[in-house]
Amino acid sequence: MGLGPYMFANVSINNVPSYAILSCSNSSLSSSSILRPNLPERNATSFLANYVRSLRSLSIADNRMPVPQTVDKSLLYTVGLNLEACPNKICGGPNNTKFQASINNVTFQRPSLAMLQAFFFSQNGSFTPDFPDRPIHPFDYTGNPIPNLQSLPATKANVISFNANVQLVLQGTSLVSKENHPIHLHGYSFYVVGYGNGDFNLSDSANFNLLNPPLLNTVGVPASGWVAIRFKASNPGVWFMHCHLEIHTSWGLATALAVRNGDKEDEVLPGPPADLPPC
């Protein structure tokens, strides 16, 4: 088994491959006779796309987590980088700017009060429940970059009803730089039902795999493309979603999903322990 890093952007990375041998206890094959696999180039986008499209989940008779066949809440989130003007013009970015990142052009700001605590106790001052379901100002997401590359710094969450079937299309953008963003959602695993190039179109949903899509908790949003996921919102609470390129998270490429309680006892977010220390 061999693996190596994938990086679409032209930045310096540690391009050193890793190898491991997985063998059964009764295998007679000598490890010295195994040839190392030839790995693709670090920016082999077509190779990656073909691999992702080939992924399938196993058919399970006792399927306690079925693929949502219908959608109660449909979301379109753009992900990408931004530039912010520096008041003193001392930043090292293009034209004295500094890098930011955003989802739906909202740059996540860390709150002073924990979002989960505020959600549980219905406290104000941590976040606002008005994260947009889709871009407020649509544009050609994978075309030429638009002139205004600034974003809105804010702490917002998208509020979702318990047990809603959620479809989320994560759309890559060409703002500042085209890049593959590995997006991770806390609190859930989700089915990757679609993957494509360019801007997502509603007609693309006709080709979604709703039979045996892979079940993941992190998915790469392709540079100049999109990926569609589905899950049932059956885990109440406030769940962080962010880019796993940690520098992008520090720039604000993150948001939160606030899932409401259900009606049954085991569908309600439990309270904090009595000795929970304050932030």
Short mmCIF file of C-alpha atoms in Angstrom, two decimals:
data_model
loop_
_atom_site.label_atom_id
_atom_site.label_comp_id
_atom_site.label_asym_id
_atom_site.label_seq_id
_atom_site.Cartn_x
_atom_site.Cartn_y
_atom_site.Cartn_z
CA MET A 1 0.00 0.00 0.00
CA GLY A 2 1.38 3.40 -0.93
CA LEU A 3 0.19 6.94 -0.47
CA GLY A 4 1.40 10.43 -1.24
CA PRO A 5 0.10 13.98 -0.85
CA TYR A 6 -2.22 15.67 -3.33
CA MET A 7 -1.95 19.43 -3.78
CA PHE A 8 -3.54 21.33 -6.65
CA ALA A 9 -2.16 24.74 -5.70
CA ASN A 10 1.42 25.61 -6.60
CA VAL A 11 2.75 25.69 -3.04
CA SER A 12 5.63 23.89 -1.37
CA ILE A 13 4.72 20.60 0.35
CA ASN A 14 6.54 17.59 1.75
CA ASN A 15 6.12 15.33 -1.26
CA VAL A 16 7.50 12.19 0.40
CA PRO A 17 5.45 9.02 -0.18
CA SER A 18 4.62 6.49 2.53
CA TYR A 19 4.41 2.73 2.13
CA ALA A 20 3.06 -0.10 4.28
CA ILE A 21 2.56 -3.84 3.90
CA LEU A 22 -0.73 -5.46 4.91
CA SER A 23 -0.57 -9.24 5.00
CA CYS A 24 -2.65 -12.10 6.36
CA SER A 25 -1.19 -14.28 9.11
CA ASN A 26 -1.01 -17.33 6.83
CA SER A 27 0.47 -15.49 3.85
CA SER A 28 3.54 -17.10 2.29
CA LEU A 29 4.48 -14.05 0.23
CA SER A 30 7.79 -12.48 1.20
CA SER A 31 7.72 -8.73 1.77
CA SER A 32 11.02 -8.44 -0.12
CA SER A 33 9.30 -9.60 -3.33
CA ILE A 34 6.62 -6.89 -3.23
CA LEU A 35 7.10 -4.03 -5.68
CA ARG A 36 6.34 -0.50 -4.59
CA PRO A 37 3.40 1.03 -6.47
CA ASN A 38 3.94 3.91 -8.84
CA LEU A 39 2.16 6.92 -7.37
CA PRO A 40 0.62 9.70 -9.48
CA GLU A 41 1.97 13.23 -9.57
CA ARG A 42 1.12 15.48 -6.62
CA ASN A 43 -1.35 17.49 -8.75
CA ALA A 44 -2.92 14.57 -10.67
CA THR A 45 -6.46 15.94 -10.49
CA SER A 46 -8.00 13.61 -13.08
CA PHE A 47 -6.54 10.57 -11.29
CA LEU A 48 -8.05 11.78 -8.01
CA ALA A 49 -11.43 12.51 -9.59
CA ASN A 50 -11.63 9.05 -11.15
CA TYR A 51 -10.72 7.44 -7.84
CA VAL A 52 -13.34 9.41 -5.88
CA ARG A 53 -16.02 8.56 -8.44
CA SER A 54 -15.17 4.86 -8.12
CA LEU A 55 -15.76 4.69 -4.37
CA ARG A 56 -18.74 2.62 -3.23
CA SER A 57 -20.11 1.49 0.11
CA LEU A 58 -20.82 -2.12 0.98
CA SER A 59 -24.34 -3.46 0.69
CA ILE A 60 -25.54 -4.03 4.26
CA ALA A 61 -28.71 -6.02 4.92
CA ASP A 62 -29.22 -4.39 8.34
CA ASN A 63 -29.01 -0.86 7.05
CA ARG A 64 -29.58 1.40 10.06
CA MET A 65 -28.26 4.43 8.18
CA PRO A 66 -29.99 4.46 4.79
CA VAL A 67 -29.07 6.89 2.05
CA PRO A 68 -31.60 9.77 2.12
CA GLN A 69 -33.72 9.42 -1.02
CA THR A 70 -35.57 12.70 -0.49
CA VAL A 71 -34.35 16.13 0.63
CA ASP A 72 -35.91 18.34 3.33
CA LYS A 73 -33.19 21.00 3.39
CA SER A 74 -31.04 21.80 0.36
CA LEU A 75 -27.85 23.81 0.83
CA LEU A 76 -25.23 25.19 -1.56
CA TYR A 77 -22.00 26.31 0.12
CA THR A 78 -19.17 27.93 -1.82
CA VAL A 79 -15.69 27.49 -0.37
CA GLY A 80 -12.64 29.53 -1.22
CA LEU A 81 -10.04 32.12 -0.32
CA ASN A 82 -10.38 35.88 0.07
CA LEU A 83 -8.21 38.96 0.47
CA GLU A 84 -8.69 41.58 3.19
CA ALA A 85 -7.28 45.08 2.99
CA CYS A 86 -4.88 46.03 5.78
CA PRO A 87 -5.49 49.47 7.35
CA ASN A 88 -1.78 50.16 7.80
CA LYS A 89 -0.79 48.57 4.47
CA ILE A 90 1.80 46.38 6.17
CA CYS A 91 0.50 42.94 5.18
CA GLY A 92 2.48 40.69 2.88
CA GLY A 93 -0.31 39.65 0.54
CA PRO A 94 -1.07 41.08 -2.91
CA ASN A 95 -1.42 44.88 -2.77
CA ASN A 96 -0.78 44.92 0.99
CA THR A 97 -3.67 42.57 1.75
CA LYS A 98 -3.87 39.53 3.99
CA PHE A 99 -5.42 36.15 3.27
CA GLN A 100 -8.83 35.16 4.53
CA ALA A 101 -11.08 32.23 3.68
CA SER A 102 -14.82 31.79 3.70
CA ILE A 103 -17.89 29.64 3.16
CA ASN A 104 -20.66 31.44 1.25
CA ASN A 105 -18.41 34.50 1.58
CA VAL A 106 -18.73 34.46 5.39
CA THR A 107 -15.40 34.30 7.21
CA PHE A 108 -15.86 32.44 10.50
CA GLN A 109 -15.02 34.46 13.60
CA ARG A 110 -14.29 32.60 16.82
CA PRO A 111 -16.93 33.52 19.43
CA SER A 112 -16.19 34.58 23.00
CA LEU A 113 -19.02 32.33 24.27
CA ALA A 114 -19.12 28.67 23.24
CA MET A 115 -21.70 28.15 20.50
CA LEU A 116 -22.92 24.87 22.00
CA GLN A 117 -23.41 26.50 25.39
CA ALA A 118 -25.28 29.41 23.84
CA PHE A 119 -27.45 27.02 21.81
CA PHE A 120 -28.33 24.85 24.81
CA PHE A 121 -29.15 27.73 27.17
CA SER A 122 -30.68 29.98 24.46
CA GLN A 123 -28.10 32.68 25.17
CA ASN A 124 -27.45 35.60 22.86
CA GLY A 125 -24.09 37.06 21.92
CA SER A 126 -22.33 33.94 20.61
CA PHE A 127 -23.67 33.51 17.07
CA THR A 128 -26.57 34.45 14.84
CA PRO A 129 -28.77 31.71 13.30
CA ASP A 130 -28.79 33.23 9.81
CA PHE A 131 -26.02 31.53 7.86
CA PRO A 132 -27.20 31.65 4.22
CA ASP A 133 -28.45 28.44 2.61
CA ARG A 134 -26.74 29.49 -0.63
CA PRO A 135 -24.58 32.36 -1.88
CA ILE A 136 -26.32 35.70 -1.45
CA HIS A 137 -24.72 37.00 -4.67
CA PRO A 138 -24.31 34.11 -7.16
CA PHE A 139 -21.49 34.35 -9.72
CA ASP A 140 -19.49 32.14 -12.06
CA TYR A 141 -17.83 30.21 -9.24
CA THR A 142 -15.16 28.46 -11.30
CA GLY A 143 -14.66 31.18 -13.93
CA ASN A 144 -12.41 34.22 -13.81
CA PRO A 145 -12.00 35.70 -10.30
CA ILE A 146 -14.36 38.56 -9.48
CA PRO A 147 -12.88 42.00 -8.59
CA ASN A 148 -14.22 42.13 -5.01
CA LEU A 149 -12.39 39.45 -3.04
CA GLN A 150 -13.37 40.59 0.45
CA SER A 151 -15.66 38.57 2.72
CA LEU A 152 -17.95 39.20 5.70
CA PRO A 153 -16.36 38.35 9.08
CA ALA A 154 -19.13 36.91 11.28
CA THR A 155 -20.15 34.05 13.57
CA LYS A 156 -23.22 32.45 12.01
CA ALA A 157 -24.82 29.00 12.08
CA ASN A 158 -27.39 27.28 9.90
CA VAL A 159 -30.24 25.93 12.06
CA ILE A 160 -31.56 22.53 10.95
CA SER A 161 -34.63 20.65 12.18
CA PHE A 162 -34.08 17.30 13.86
CA ASN A 163 -34.19 14.30 11.50
CA ALA A 164 -34.23 16.48 8.39
CA ASN A 165 -32.73 14.93 5.28
CA VAL A 166 -29.98 17.39 4.36
CA GLN A 167 -28.34 17.76 0.96
CA LEU A 168 -25.25 19.95 0.93
CA VAL A 169 -23.43 20.82 -2.29
CA LEU A 170 -19.92 22.11 -1.60
CA GLN A 171 -18.83 24.27 -4.52
CA GLY A 172 -15.20 25.11 -5.19
CA THR A 173 -14.35 28.62 -6.39
CA SER A 174 -11.56 30.33 -8.30
CA LEU A 175 -11.35 33.25 -5.86
CA VAL A 176 -7.66 34.15 -5.31
CA SER A 177 -6.56 30.59 -6.16
CA LYS A 178 -8.17 27.34 -7.25
CA GLU A 179 -7.58 24.66 -4.65
CA ASN A 180 -8.87 21.34 -3.35
CA HIS A 181 -10.35 21.83 0.14
CA PRO A 182 -10.78 18.77 2.41
CA ILE A 183 -13.97 19.60 4.34
CA HIS A 184 -14.66 17.81 7.63
CA LEU A 185 -18.01 17.79 9.47
CA HIS A 186 -18.01 17.02 13.18
CA GLY A 187 -20.81 14.92 14.66
CA TYR A 188 -21.83 13.17 11.45
CA SER A 189 -20.87 10.79 8.73
CA PHE A 190 -22.39 11.57 5.34
CA TYR A 191 -22.91 9.95 1.96
CA VAL A 192 -21.01 11.41 -0.99
CA VAL A 193 -23.68 11.16 -3.69
CA GLY A 194 -22.21 13.33 -6.45
CA TYR A 195 -18.98 14.82 -7.76
CA GLY A 196 -18.36 17.00 -10.78
CA ASN A 197 -16.44 19.73 -12.58
CA GLY A 198 -17.41 23.37 -13.04
CA ASP A 199 -20.43 25.00 -11.42
CA PHE A 200 -23.09 22.73 -9.94
CA ASN A 201 -26.36 22.62 -11.86
CA LEU A 202 -29.66 21.20 -10.59
CA SER A 203 -29.64 18.83 -13.56
CA ASP A 204 -26.52 17.18 -12.08
CA SER A 205 -28.69 15.62 -9.36
CA ALA A 206 -30.12 13.21 -11.95
CA ASN A 207 -26.75 11.42 -11.90
CA PHE A 208 -26.43 11.16 -8.12
CA ASN A 209 -25.55 7.74 -6.69
CA LEU A 210 -28.32 7.03 -4.18
CA LEU A 211 -27.75 3.26 -4.17
CA ASN A 212 -24.30 2.63 -2.70
CA PRO A 213 -22.38 5.92 -2.23
CA PRO A 214 -19.36 6.00 0.11
CA LEU A 215 -19.95 6.97 3.75
CA LEU A 216 -17.33 9.49 4.93
CA ASN A 217 -16.81 12.32 7.42
CA THR A 218 -14.30 14.28 5.31
CA VAL A 219 -14.48 14.98 1.59
CA GLY A 220 -12.30 16.95 -0.80
CA VAL A 221 -14.06 19.78 -2.62
CA PRO A 222 -12.39 19.61 -6.03
CA ALA A 223 -10.59 22.61 -7.46
CA SER A 224 -12.90 24.01 -10.15
CA GLY A 225 -15.64 21.59 -9.18
CA TRP A 226 -18.23 20.49 -6.63
CA VAL A 227 -19.19 17.59 -4.41
CA ALA A 228 -22.66 16.72 -3.07
CA ILE A 229 -23.32 15.01 0.28
CA ARG A 230 -26.45 13.81 2.06
CA PHE A 231 -27.15 12.92 5.69
CA LYS A 232 -29.99 12.73 8.19
CA ALA A 233 -29.71 15.37 10.93
CA SER A 234 -30.29 12.96 13.81
CA ASN A 235 -27.60 14.22 16.20
CA PRO A 236 -28.68 17.42 18.01
CA GLY A 237 -26.12 20.06 18.89
CA VAL A 238 -23.82 22.58 17.24
CA TRP A 239 -21.40 20.92 14.84
CA PHE A 240 -18.27 22.54 13.44
CA MET A 241 -17.54 22.15 9.73
CA HIS A 242 -14.14 23.28 8.49
CA CYS A 243 -11.32 22.82 6.01
CA HIS A 244 -8.70 20.30 7.14
CA LEU A 245 -5.95 22.47 5.69
CA GLU A 246 -5.59 24.01 9.12
CA ILE A 247 -4.20 27.31 7.88
CA HIS A 248 -7.44 27.76 5.92
CA THR A 249 -9.46 27.15 9.09
CA SER A 250 -7.39 29.80 10.87
CA TRP A 251 -8.25 32.16 7.99
CA GLY A 252 -11.98 31.50 8.52
CA LEU A 253 -12.88 28.62 6.19
CA ALA A 254 -15.38 27.17 8.66
CA THR A 255 -18.99 27.34 9.78
CA ALA A 256 -21.40 25.49 12.07
CA LEU A 257 -24.62 23.50 11.75
CA ALA A 258 -27.02 23.85 14.70
CA VAL A 259 -29.33 20.82 14.82
CA ARG A 260 -32.46 21.20 16.94
CA ASN A 261 -33.68 18.65 19.49
CA GLY A 262 -36.15 15.94 18.60
CA ASP A 263 -39.28 14.98 20.55
CA LYS A 264 -38.12 11.77 22.25
CA GLU A 265 -35.91 11.49 25.31
CA ASP A 266 -32.98 10.06 23.35
CA GLU A 267 -33.30 12.80 20.72
CA VAL A 268 -32.45 15.67 23.06
CA LEU A 269 -29.04 17.25 23.57
CA PRO A 270 -27.84 16.34 27.10
CA GLY A 271 -26.88 19.17 29.42
CA PRO A 272 -23.31 19.99 30.47
CA PRO A 273 -21.76 18.35 33.55
CA ALA A 274 -21.98 20.26 36.83
CA ASP A 275 -18.20 20.78 36.91
CA LEU A 276 -17.87 22.08 33.35
CA PRO A 277 -15.17 24.78 33.46
CA PRO A 278 -15.98 28.10 31.76
CA CYS A 279 -14.20 29.07 28.54
#
